[in-house]
Structures are given as C-alpha cells and as structure tokens.
Amino acid sequence: ETGVTQTPRHLVMGMTNKKSLKCEQHLGHNAMYWYKQSAKKPLELMFVYSLEERVENNSVPSRFSPECPNSSHLFLHLHTLQPEDSALYLCASSQAGDGIGPQHFGDGTRLSIL
Amino acid sequence: GQNIDQPTEMTATEGAIVQINCTYQTSGFNGLFWYQQHAGEAPTFLSYNVLDGLEEKGRFSSFLSRSKGYSYLLLKELQMKDSASYLCAVTDSNYQLIWGAGTKLIIKP
C-alpha cells in the first residue's frame, strides 16, 4: 500500500451533481489536509484536520464539505460546484498538524466541472 | 501579506548543475521545505531547512539564509528524470505552511 491513496484519480461532473473524494493514509499520521492545485498557482490549503478535529477552514465555499471519520480517512464532499472549481485536489498527511514535519501527498483527483 | 517567489520555469542540460531560487516574505519563520512534483503525480518531500547553511542529500542540496529570506535548491549531475516542478514552502510564525507557485524545470539532452 502506498502512503496516501486518493480516489478517484479523475472525476468529471456537472454543476448540479454531488460527489465525494476519498483519501486514505497508511502512515499512522495524526493530521490530514485537503489542497486545491490550479495551474501556475501556489497550493491552496482548504482544510486541516488534526486528531480528527478540523483546525483550519481558510474561508472555503460551503459547496465543499470535509469529513474526517478517523485519523486514517478523509473525505471531501462536493455539491453544486462551479467551473472555476476545476483543479487538482490533493490530500496530504503529516505526523502532526504543526507545519514542522514534512507532508506526504496523494496523487490527487483531477476534477473537471462541466 | 505573505509571499513566496520562485521562477516560473527553468531549462538546463543533462549532466549539468542548476540552482532554483526561492525568496520569501512571511510573518515569522519556522522552517523551509522543498518538494518535487512530476506531472500528474504527488509532490514528494526533498529537503527541510530551519537553520542557516547548506543541507546536502545526494545530488540535491538546499541552502537557507534567514536574514535574507532566501533559499536555493541545487541539483547536480542532472538527469532526464529530474524534469519536474519544484515547490518551495515556508512555515510561518503561526505554523501555517505558505507555498510558492513552483518552478518547472525542463532538462534537455
């Protein structure tokens, strides 16, 4: 098993659909993250969970809804998305959520909104 | 505001040396990371600097000057597989990780 696994790898959806992205980490880490990566832009931190509690939101639109049922799993629920939400969504984990240790990333979900 | 600057794109020749610079303006400093990201793949951790100086790890080295708000990643004996984007990121005083937009490195034979 690779360290951080994301599914699906690719997702195409209409603006009225509801879908979920899944992330699983097998590293025994205590913190998990969702990032949005758009072309030629810095990674945008969306959500941080530390010990299954959300510690950061960064003013993300409510059409993105995270869920962290345990320290190994993280979901991003999507509904009524906009074309500008098309991007690569990366999940990451780290030992702690303190920004000191390195983060380990999944390969991402390439999301396209029609 | 907080900002990290790195060149958008660089080109180098196989077997040569390339230096990718990163300058930062952040509210405080608690460490600087370099990550490598191949197209369509996950970013992978390369190096971490928290004190001034050079950290060497095989063909890759990373340098930090906190007084200048400056770091560079040095890649020696370039190989075609080094073609990738290189991301610089800084942990600020609130332990938030601030990311640069990345430098796309193109290696030519």
PDB file of C-alpha atoms in Angstrom:
ATOM      1  CA  GLU A   1       0.000   0.000   0.000  1.00  0.00           C
ATOM      2  CA  THR A   2       1.296   3.432  -0.885  1.00  0.00           C
ATOM      3  CA  GLY A   3       1.428   6.024   1.896  1.00  0.00           C
ATOM      4  CA  VAL A   4      -1.503   8.238   0.843  1.00  0.00           C
ATOM      5  CA  THR A   5      -4.150   6.972  -1.572  1.00  0.00           C
ATOM      6  CA  GLN A   6      -6.752   9.117  -3.265  1.00  0.00           C
ATOM      7  CA  THR A   7      -9.788   8.029  -5.255  1.00  0.00           C
ATOM      8  CA  PRO A   8     -10.956   8.633  -7.856  1.00  0.00           C
ATOM      9  CA  ARG A   9      -7.952   9.818  -9.880  1.00  0.00           C
ATOM     10  CA  HIS A  10     -10.182  11.633 -12.342  1.00  0.00           C
ATOM     11  CA  LEU A  11     -13.707  12.988 -11.975  1.00  0.00           C
ATOM     12  CA  VAL A  12     -15.952  14.807 -14.419  1.00  0.00           C
ATOM     13  CA  MET A  13     -19.184  16.177 -13.058  1.00  0.00           C
ATOM     14  CA  GLY A  14     -21.905  18.634 -13.872  1.00  0.00           C
ATOM     15  CA  MET A  15     -22.613  21.648 -11.738  1.00  0.00           C
ATOM     16  CA  THR A  16     -25.681  20.066 -10.180  1.00  0.00           C
ATOM     17  CA  ASN A  17     -24.090  16.739  -9.256  1.00  0.00           C
ATOM     18  CA  LYS A  18     -22.998  15.545  -5.833  1.00  0.00           C
ATOM     19  CA  LYS A  19     -19.807  13.538  -5.499  1.00  0.00           C
ATOM     20  CA  SER A  20     -17.191  12.738  -2.885  1.00  0.00           C
ATOM     21  CA  LEU A  21     -13.414  12.487  -2.977  1.00  0.00           C
ATOM     22  CA  LYS A  22     -11.745   9.958  -0.733  1.00  0.00           C
ATOM     23  CA  CYS A  23      -8.309   9.940   0.873  1.00  0.00           C
ATOM     24  CA  GLU A  24      -6.700   7.234   2.989  1.00  0.00           C
ATOM     25  CA  GLN A  25      -3.305   7.311   4.687  1.00  0.00           C
ATOM     26  CA  HIS A  26      -1.365   4.287   5.910  1.00  0.00           C
ATOM     27  CA  LEU A  27       1.426   6.175   7.682  1.00  0.00           C
ATOM     28  CA  GLY A  28      -0.009   6.428  11.186  1.00  0.00           C
ATOM     29  CA  HIS A  29      -0.122  10.218  10.917  1.00  0.00           C
ATOM     30  CA  ASN A  30      -2.336  12.427  13.063  1.00  0.00           C
ATOM     31  CA  ALA A  31      -3.020  15.293  10.642  1.00  0.00           C
ATOM     32  CA  MET A  32      -4.649  15.321   7.205  1.00  0.00           C
ATOM     33  CA  TYR A  33      -5.110  18.105   4.666  1.00  0.00           C
ATOM     34  CA  TRP A  34      -7.059  18.998   1.541  1.00  0.00           C
ATOM     35  CA  TYR A  35      -5.368  21.260  -1.023  1.00  0.00           C
ATOM     36  CA  LYS A  36      -6.518  22.727  -4.320  1.00  0.00           C
ATOM     37  CA  GLN A  37      -3.861  22.976  -7.027  1.00  0.00           C
ATOM     38  CA  SER A  38      -4.539  25.150 -10.076  1.00  0.00           C
ATOM     39  CA  ALA A  39      -2.118  25.687 -12.942  1.00  0.00           C
ATOM     40  CA  LYS A  40       0.719  28.111 -12.156  1.00  0.00           C
ATOM     41  CA  LYS A  41      -0.719  28.974  -8.752  1.00  0.00           C
ATOM     42  CA  PRO A  42       0.506  28.083  -5.250  1.00  0.00           C
ATOM     43  CA  LEU A  43      -1.128  25.217  -3.463  1.00  0.00           C
ATOM     44  CA  GLU A  44      -4.250  26.482  -1.701  1.00  0.00           C
ATOM     45  CA  LEU A  45      -4.894  24.944   1.696  1.00  0.00           C
ATOM     46  CA  MET A  46      -8.587  24.153   2.064  1.00  0.00           C
ATOM     47  CA  PHE A  47      -8.944  22.144   5.262  1.00  0.00           C
ATOM     48  CA  VAL A  48      -6.764  20.745   8.029  1.00  0.00           C
ATOM     49  CA  TYR A  49      -7.717  18.029  10.477  1.00  0.00           C
ATOM     50  CA  SER A  50      -5.563  17.232  13.475  1.00  0.00           C
ATOM     51  CA  LEU A  51      -6.558  14.232  15.573  1.00  0.00           C
ATOM     52  CA  GLU A  52      -9.846  14.171  13.648  1.00  0.00           C
ATOM     53  CA  GLU A  53     -10.761  17.742  14.606  1.00  0.00           C
ATOM     54  CA  ARG A  54     -10.945  20.470  11.998  1.00  0.00           C
ATOM     55  CA  VAL A  55      -8.440  23.194  12.805  1.00  0.00           C
ATOM     56  CA  GLU A  56      -8.456  25.261   9.615  1.00  0.00           C
ATOM     57  CA  ASN A  57     -11.064  26.288   7.073  1.00  0.00           C
ATOM     58  CA  ASN A  58      -9.479  29.150   5.133  1.00  0.00           C
ATOM     59  CA  SER A  59     -12.849  30.528   4.033  1.00  0.00           C
ATOM     60  CA  VAL A  60     -13.606  27.732   1.608  1.00  0.00           C
ATOM     61  CA  PRO A  61     -17.054  27.943  -0.071  1.00  0.00           C
ATOM     62  CA  SER A  62     -19.717  25.808   1.568  1.00  0.00           C
ATOM     63  CA  ARG A  63     -20.116  23.764  -1.617  1.00  0.00           C
ATOM     64  CA  PHE A  64     -17.014  21.918  -0.336  1.00  0.00           C
ATOM     65  CA  SER A  65     -17.692  19.907   2.802  1.00  0.00           C
ATOM     66  CA  PRO A  66     -14.958  17.853   4.504  1.00  0.00           C
ATOM     67  CA  GLU A  67     -15.407  14.822   6.696  1.00  0.00           C
ATOM     68  CA  CYS A  68     -12.810  13.041   8.813  1.00  0.00           C
ATOM     69  CA  PRO A  69     -14.302   9.931  10.434  1.00  0.00           C
ATOM     70  CA  ASN A  70     -10.935   8.763  11.816  1.00  0.00           C
ATOM     71  CA  SER A  71      -7.266   9.655  11.590  1.00  0.00           C
ATOM     72  CA  SER A  72      -6.740   7.467   8.504  1.00  0.00           C
ATOM     73  CA  HIS A  73      -9.608   8.647   6.320  1.00  0.00           C
ATOM     74  CA  LEU A  74     -10.588  11.988   4.876  1.00  0.00           C
ATOM     75  CA  PHE A  75     -13.421  12.861   2.510  1.00  0.00           C
ATOM     76  CA  LEU A  76     -14.310  15.941   0.519  1.00  0.00           C
ATOM     77  CA  HIS A  77     -17.991  16.135  -0.366  1.00  0.00           C
ATOM     78  CA  LEU A  78     -18.805  18.227  -3.417  1.00  0.00           C
ATOM     79  CA  HIS A  79     -22.118  19.741  -4.479  1.00  0.00           C
ATOM     80  CA  THR A  80     -23.252  22.481  -6.831  1.00  0.00           C
ATOM     81  CA  LEU A  81     -19.718  23.191  -7.984  1.00  0.00           C
ATOM     82  CA  GLN A  82     -18.708  25.967 -10.370  1.00  0.00           C
ATOM     83  CA  PRO A  83     -16.459  25.770 -13.459  1.00  0.00           C
ATOM     84  CA  GLU A  84     -13.698  27.608 -11.564  1.00  0.00           C
ATOM     85  CA  ASP A  85     -13.564  24.670  -9.151  1.00  0.00           C
ATOM     86  CA  SER A  86     -11.939  22.557 -11.861  1.00  0.00           C
ATOM     87  CA  ALA A  87      -8.476  21.743 -10.497  1.00  0.00           C
ATOM     88  CA  LEU A  88      -6.296  19.035  -8.987  1.00  0.00           C
ATOM     89  CA  TYR A  89      -7.350  18.243  -5.422  1.00  0.00           C
ATOM     90  CA  LEU A  90      -4.540  16.893  -3.288  1.00  0.00           C
ATOM     91  CA  CYS A  91      -4.753  15.141   0.031  1.00  0.00           C
ATOM     92  CA  ALA A  92      -1.784  15.107   2.385  1.00  0.00           C
ATOM     93  CA  SER A  93      -0.924  13.813   5.835  1.00  0.00           C
ATOM     94  CA  SER A  94       1.747  14.605   8.411  1.00  0.00           C
ATOM     95  CA  GLN A  95       2.747  13.346  11.817  1.00  0.00           C
ATOM     96  CA  ALA A  96       1.318  16.468  13.473  1.00  0.00           C
ATOM     97  CA  GLY A  97      -0.584  19.482  12.191  1.00  0.00           C
ATOM     98  CA  ASP A  98       2.032  21.978  13.297  1.00  0.00           C
ATOM     99  CA  GLY A  99       3.696  22.674   9.937  1.00  0.00           C
ATOM    100  CA  ILE A 100       7.062  21.400  11.184  1.00  0.00           C
ATOM    101  CA  GLY A 101       7.326  17.924   9.741  1.00  0.00           C
ATOM    102  CA  PRO A 102       7.040  17.094   6.033  1.00  0.00           C
ATOM    103  CA  GLN A 103       3.689  16.365   4.464  1.00  0.00           C
ATOM    104  CA  HIS A 104       3.088  13.250   2.404  1.00  0.00           C
ATOM    105  CA  PHE A 105       0.801  13.707  -0.579  1.00  0.00           C
ATOM    106  CA  GLY A 106      -1.504  11.509  -2.580  1.00  0.00           C
ATOM    107  CA  ASP A 107      -1.517  11.636  -6.382  1.00  0.00           C
ATOM    108  CA  GLY A 108      -4.617  13.804  -6.368  1.00  0.00           C
ATOM    109  CA  THR A 109      -8.025  13.807  -8.018  1.00  0.00           C
ATOM    110  CA  ARG A 110      -8.238  15.728 -11.294  1.00  0.00           C
ATOM    111  CA  LEU A 111     -11.681  17.359 -11.146  1.00  0.00           C
ATOM    112  CA  SER A 112     -13.407  18.821 -14.194  1.00  0.00           C
ATOM    113  CA  ILE A 113     -16.689  20.705 -13.867  1.00  0.00           C
ATOM    114  CA  LEU A 114     -18.824  20.862 -16.998  1.00  0.00           C
TER     115      LEU A 114
ATOM    116  CA  GLY B   1       0.839  39.890   3.015  1.00  0.00           C
ATOM    117  CA  GLN B   2       2.834  36.707   2.865  1.00  0.00           C
ATOM    118  CA  ASN B   3       4.617  35.842  -0.343  1.00  0.00           C
ATOM    119  CA  ILE B   4       6.978  33.287  -1.794  1.00  0.00           C
ATOM    120  CA  ASP B   5       8.696  33.955  -5.109  1.00  0.00           C
ATOM    121  CA  GLN B   6      10.377  31.425  -7.357  1.00  0.00           C
ATOM    122  CA  PRO B   7      10.997  31.437 -11.110  1.00  0.00           C
ATOM    123  CA  THR B   8       8.163  30.031 -13.187  1.00  0.00           C
ATOM    124  CA  GLU B   9      10.313  27.924 -15.464  1.00  0.00           C
ATOM    125  CA  MET B  10      13.967  26.987 -15.969  1.00  0.00           C
ATOM    126  CA  THR B  11      15.797  24.949 -18.569  1.00  0.00           C
ATOM    127  CA  ALA B  12      19.029  23.026 -18.034  1.00  0.00           C
ATOM    128  CA  THR B  13      21.135  20.409 -19.798  1.00  0.00           C
ATOM    129  CA  GLU B  14      21.524  16.778 -18.773  1.00  0.00           C
ATOM    130  CA  GLY B  15      24.662  16.307 -16.689  1.00  0.00           C
ATOM    131  CA  ALA B  16      24.848  19.976 -15.707  1.00  0.00           C
ATOM    132  CA  ILE B  17      24.072  21.824 -12.455  1.00  0.00           C
ATOM    133  CA  VAL B  18      21.040  24.034 -11.845  1.00  0.00           C
ATOM    134  CA  GLN B  19      20.111  26.312  -8.952  1.00  0.00           C
ATOM    135  CA  ILE B  20      16.467  27.122  -8.239  1.00  0.00           C
ATOM    136  CA  ASN B  21      15.996  30.182  -6.049  1.00  0.00           C
ATOM    137  CA  CYS B  22      13.219  30.955  -3.584  1.00  0.00           C
ATOM    138  CA  THR B  23      12.691  34.211  -1.723  1.00  0.00           C
ATOM    139  CA  TYR B  24      10.083  34.640   0.963  1.00  0.00           C
ATOM    140  CA  GLN B  25       8.356  37.363   2.953  1.00  0.00           C
ATOM    141  CA  THR B  26       6.401  35.774   5.771  1.00  0.00           C
ATOM    142  CA  SER B  27       5.235  36.656   9.251  1.00  0.00           C
ATOM    143  CA  GLY B  28       7.927  34.776  11.099  1.00  0.00           C
ATOM    144  CA  PHE B  29       9.808  31.665  10.086  1.00  0.00           C
ATOM    145  CA  ASN B  30       9.763  28.105  11.358  1.00  0.00           C
ATOM    146  CA  GLY B  31      11.336  26.214   8.514  1.00  0.00           C
ATOM    147  CA  LEU B  32      11.512  25.906   4.731  1.00  0.00           C
ATOM    148  CA  PHE B  33      10.660  22.893   2.610  1.00  0.00           C
ATOM    149  CA  TRP B  34      11.438  21.851  -0.956  1.00  0.00           C
ATOM    150  CA  TYR B  35       9.183  19.388  -2.749  1.00  0.00           C
ATOM    151  CA  GLN B  36       9.428  17.774  -6.188  1.00  0.00           C
ATOM    152  CA  GLN B  37       6.312  17.174  -8.272  1.00  0.00           C
ATOM    153  CA  HIS B  38       6.335  15.239 -11.530  1.00  0.00           C
ATOM    154  CA  ALA B  39       3.472  15.963 -13.893  1.00  0.00           C
ATOM    155  CA  GLY B  40       0.334  14.132 -12.803  1.00  0.00           C
ATOM    156  CA  GLU B  41       1.920  12.891  -9.605  1.00  0.00           C
ATOM    157  CA  ALA B  42       2.045  13.736  -5.919  1.00  0.00           C
ATOM    158  CA  PRO B  43       4.510  16.291  -4.559  1.00  0.00           C
ATOM    159  CA  THR B  44       7.301  14.452  -2.730  1.00  0.00           C
ATOM    160  CA  PHE B  45       9.415  15.839   0.086  1.00  0.00           C
ATOM    161  CA  LEU B  46      13.026  16.691  -0.815  1.00  0.00           C
ATOM    162  CA  SER B  47      14.514  18.773   1.993  1.00  0.00           C
ATOM    163  CA  TYR B  48      13.907  20.831   5.119  1.00  0.00           C
ATOM    164  CA  ASN B  49      15.994  23.778   6.352  1.00  0.00           C
ATOM    165  CA  VAL B  50      15.431  25.555   9.642  1.00  0.00           C
ATOM    166  CA  LEU B  51      18.957  26.864  10.335  1.00  0.00           C
ATOM    167  CA  ASP B  52      21.206  28.855   8.013  1.00  0.00           C
ATOM    168  CA  GLY B  53      23.524  26.888   5.808  1.00  0.00           C
ATOM    169  CA  LEU B  54      23.657  24.069   3.328  1.00  0.00           C
ATOM    170  CA  GLU B  55      21.958  20.696   3.658  1.00  0.00           C
ATOM    171  CA  GLU B  56      23.265  18.070   1.263  1.00  0.00           C
ATOM    172  CA  LYS B  57      21.412  14.945   0.268  1.00  0.00           C
ATOM    173  CA  GLY B  58      22.991  13.083  -2.620  1.00  0.00           C
ATOM    174  CA  ARG B  59      22.726  15.057  -5.854  1.00  0.00           C
ATOM    175  CA  PHE B  60      20.406  17.585  -4.215  1.00  0.00           C
ATOM    176  CA  SER B  61      21.412  20.345  -1.783  1.00  0.00           C
ATOM    177  CA  SER B  62      19.335  23.088  -0.177  1.00  0.00           C
ATOM    178  CA  PHE B  63      20.635  26.349   1.229  1.00  0.00           C
ATOM    179  CA  LEU B  64      18.988  28.802   3.613  1.00  0.00           C
ATOM    180  CA  SER B  65      19.732  32.385   4.668  1.00  0.00           C
ATOM    181  CA  ARG B  66      17.113  33.547   7.158  1.00  0.00           C
ATOM    182  CA  SER B  67      18.462  37.107   7.293  1.00  0.00           C
ATOM    183  CA  LYS B  68      17.971  37.432   3.525  1.00  0.00           C
ATOM    184  CA  GLY B  69      14.710  35.485   3.336  1.00  0.00           C
ATOM    185  CA  TYR B  70      16.348  33.327   0.695  1.00  0.00           C
ATOM    186  CA  SER B  71      16.817  29.695  -0.161  1.00  0.00           C
ATOM    187  CA  TYR B  72      18.004  27.732  -3.142  1.00  0.00           C
ATOM    188  CA  LEU B  73      17.797  24.146  -4.286  1.00  0.00           C
ATOM    189  CA  LEU B  74      20.911  22.915  -6.104  1.00  0.00           C
ATOM    190  CA  LEU B  75      20.645  19.912  -8.389  1.00  0.00           C
ATOM    191  CA  LYS B  76      23.883  18.354  -9.630  1.00  0.00           C
ATOM    192  CA  GLU B  77      24.571  15.831 -12.404  1.00  0.00           C
ATOM    193  CA  LEU B  78      21.153  16.456 -13.860  1.00  0.00           C
ATOM    194  CA  GLN B  79      19.218  13.502 -15.208  1.00  0.00           C
ATOM    195  CA  MET B  80      16.196  13.499 -17.513  1.00  0.00           C
ATOM    196  CA  LYS B  81      14.073  12.203 -14.627  1.00  0.00           C
ATOM    197  CA  ASP B  82      14.749  15.471 -12.774  1.00  0.00           C
ATOM    198  CA  SER B  83      12.341  17.199 -15.147  1.00  0.00           C
ATOM    199  CA  ALA B  84       9.584  18.229 -12.737  1.00  0.00           C
ATOM    200  CA  SER B  85       8.181  21.152 -10.804  1.00  0.00           C
ATOM    201  CA  TYR B  86       9.981  22.170  -7.623  1.00  0.00           C
ATOM    202  CA  LEU B  87       7.887  23.722  -4.871  1.00  0.00           C
ATOM    203  CA  CYS B  88       9.219  25.950  -2.099  1.00  0.00           C
ATOM    204  CA  ALA B  89       7.159  26.262   1.099  1.00  0.00           C
ATOM    205  CA  VAL B  90       7.710  28.144   4.374  1.00  0.00           C
ATOM    206  CA  THR B  91       6.205  27.566   7.819  1.00  0.00           C
ATOM    207  CA  ASP B  92       5.368  30.954   9.346  1.00  0.00           C
ATOM    208  CA  SER B  93       5.132  32.052  12.986  1.00  0.00           C
ATOM    209  CA  ASN B  94       1.590  30.645  13.223  1.00  0.00           C
ATOM    210  CA  TYR B  95       2.852  27.289  11.916  1.00  0.00           C
ATOM    211  CA  GLN B  96       0.949  27.836   8.681  1.00  0.00           C
ATOM    212  CA  LEU B  97       2.613  26.427   5.568  1.00  0.00           C
ATOM    213  CA  ILE B  98       2.899  29.061   2.810  1.00  0.00           C
ATOM    214  CA  TRP B  99       3.534  27.697  -0.703  1.00  0.00           C
ATOM    215  CA  GLY B 100       5.244  29.124  -3.766  1.00  0.00           C
ATOM    216  CA  ALA B 101       3.752  28.536  -7.215  1.00  0.00           C
ATOM    217  CA  GLY B 102       6.579  26.177  -8.152  1.00  0.00           C
ATOM    218  CA  THR B 103       9.381  26.185 -10.713  1.00  0.00           C
ATOM    219  CA  LYS B 104       9.017  23.951 -13.744  1.00  0.00           C
ATOM    220  CA  LEU B 105      12.425  22.518 -14.592  1.00  0.00           C
ATOM    221  CA  ILE B 106      12.974  21.246 -18.124  1.00  0.00           C
ATOM    222  CA  ILE B 107      16.018  19.051 -18.743  1.00  0.00           C
ATOM    223  CA  LYS B 108      17.319  18.824 -22.300  1.00  0.00           C
ATOM    224  CA  PRO B 109      19.659  16.107 -23.608  1.00  0.00           C
TER     225      PRO B 109
END
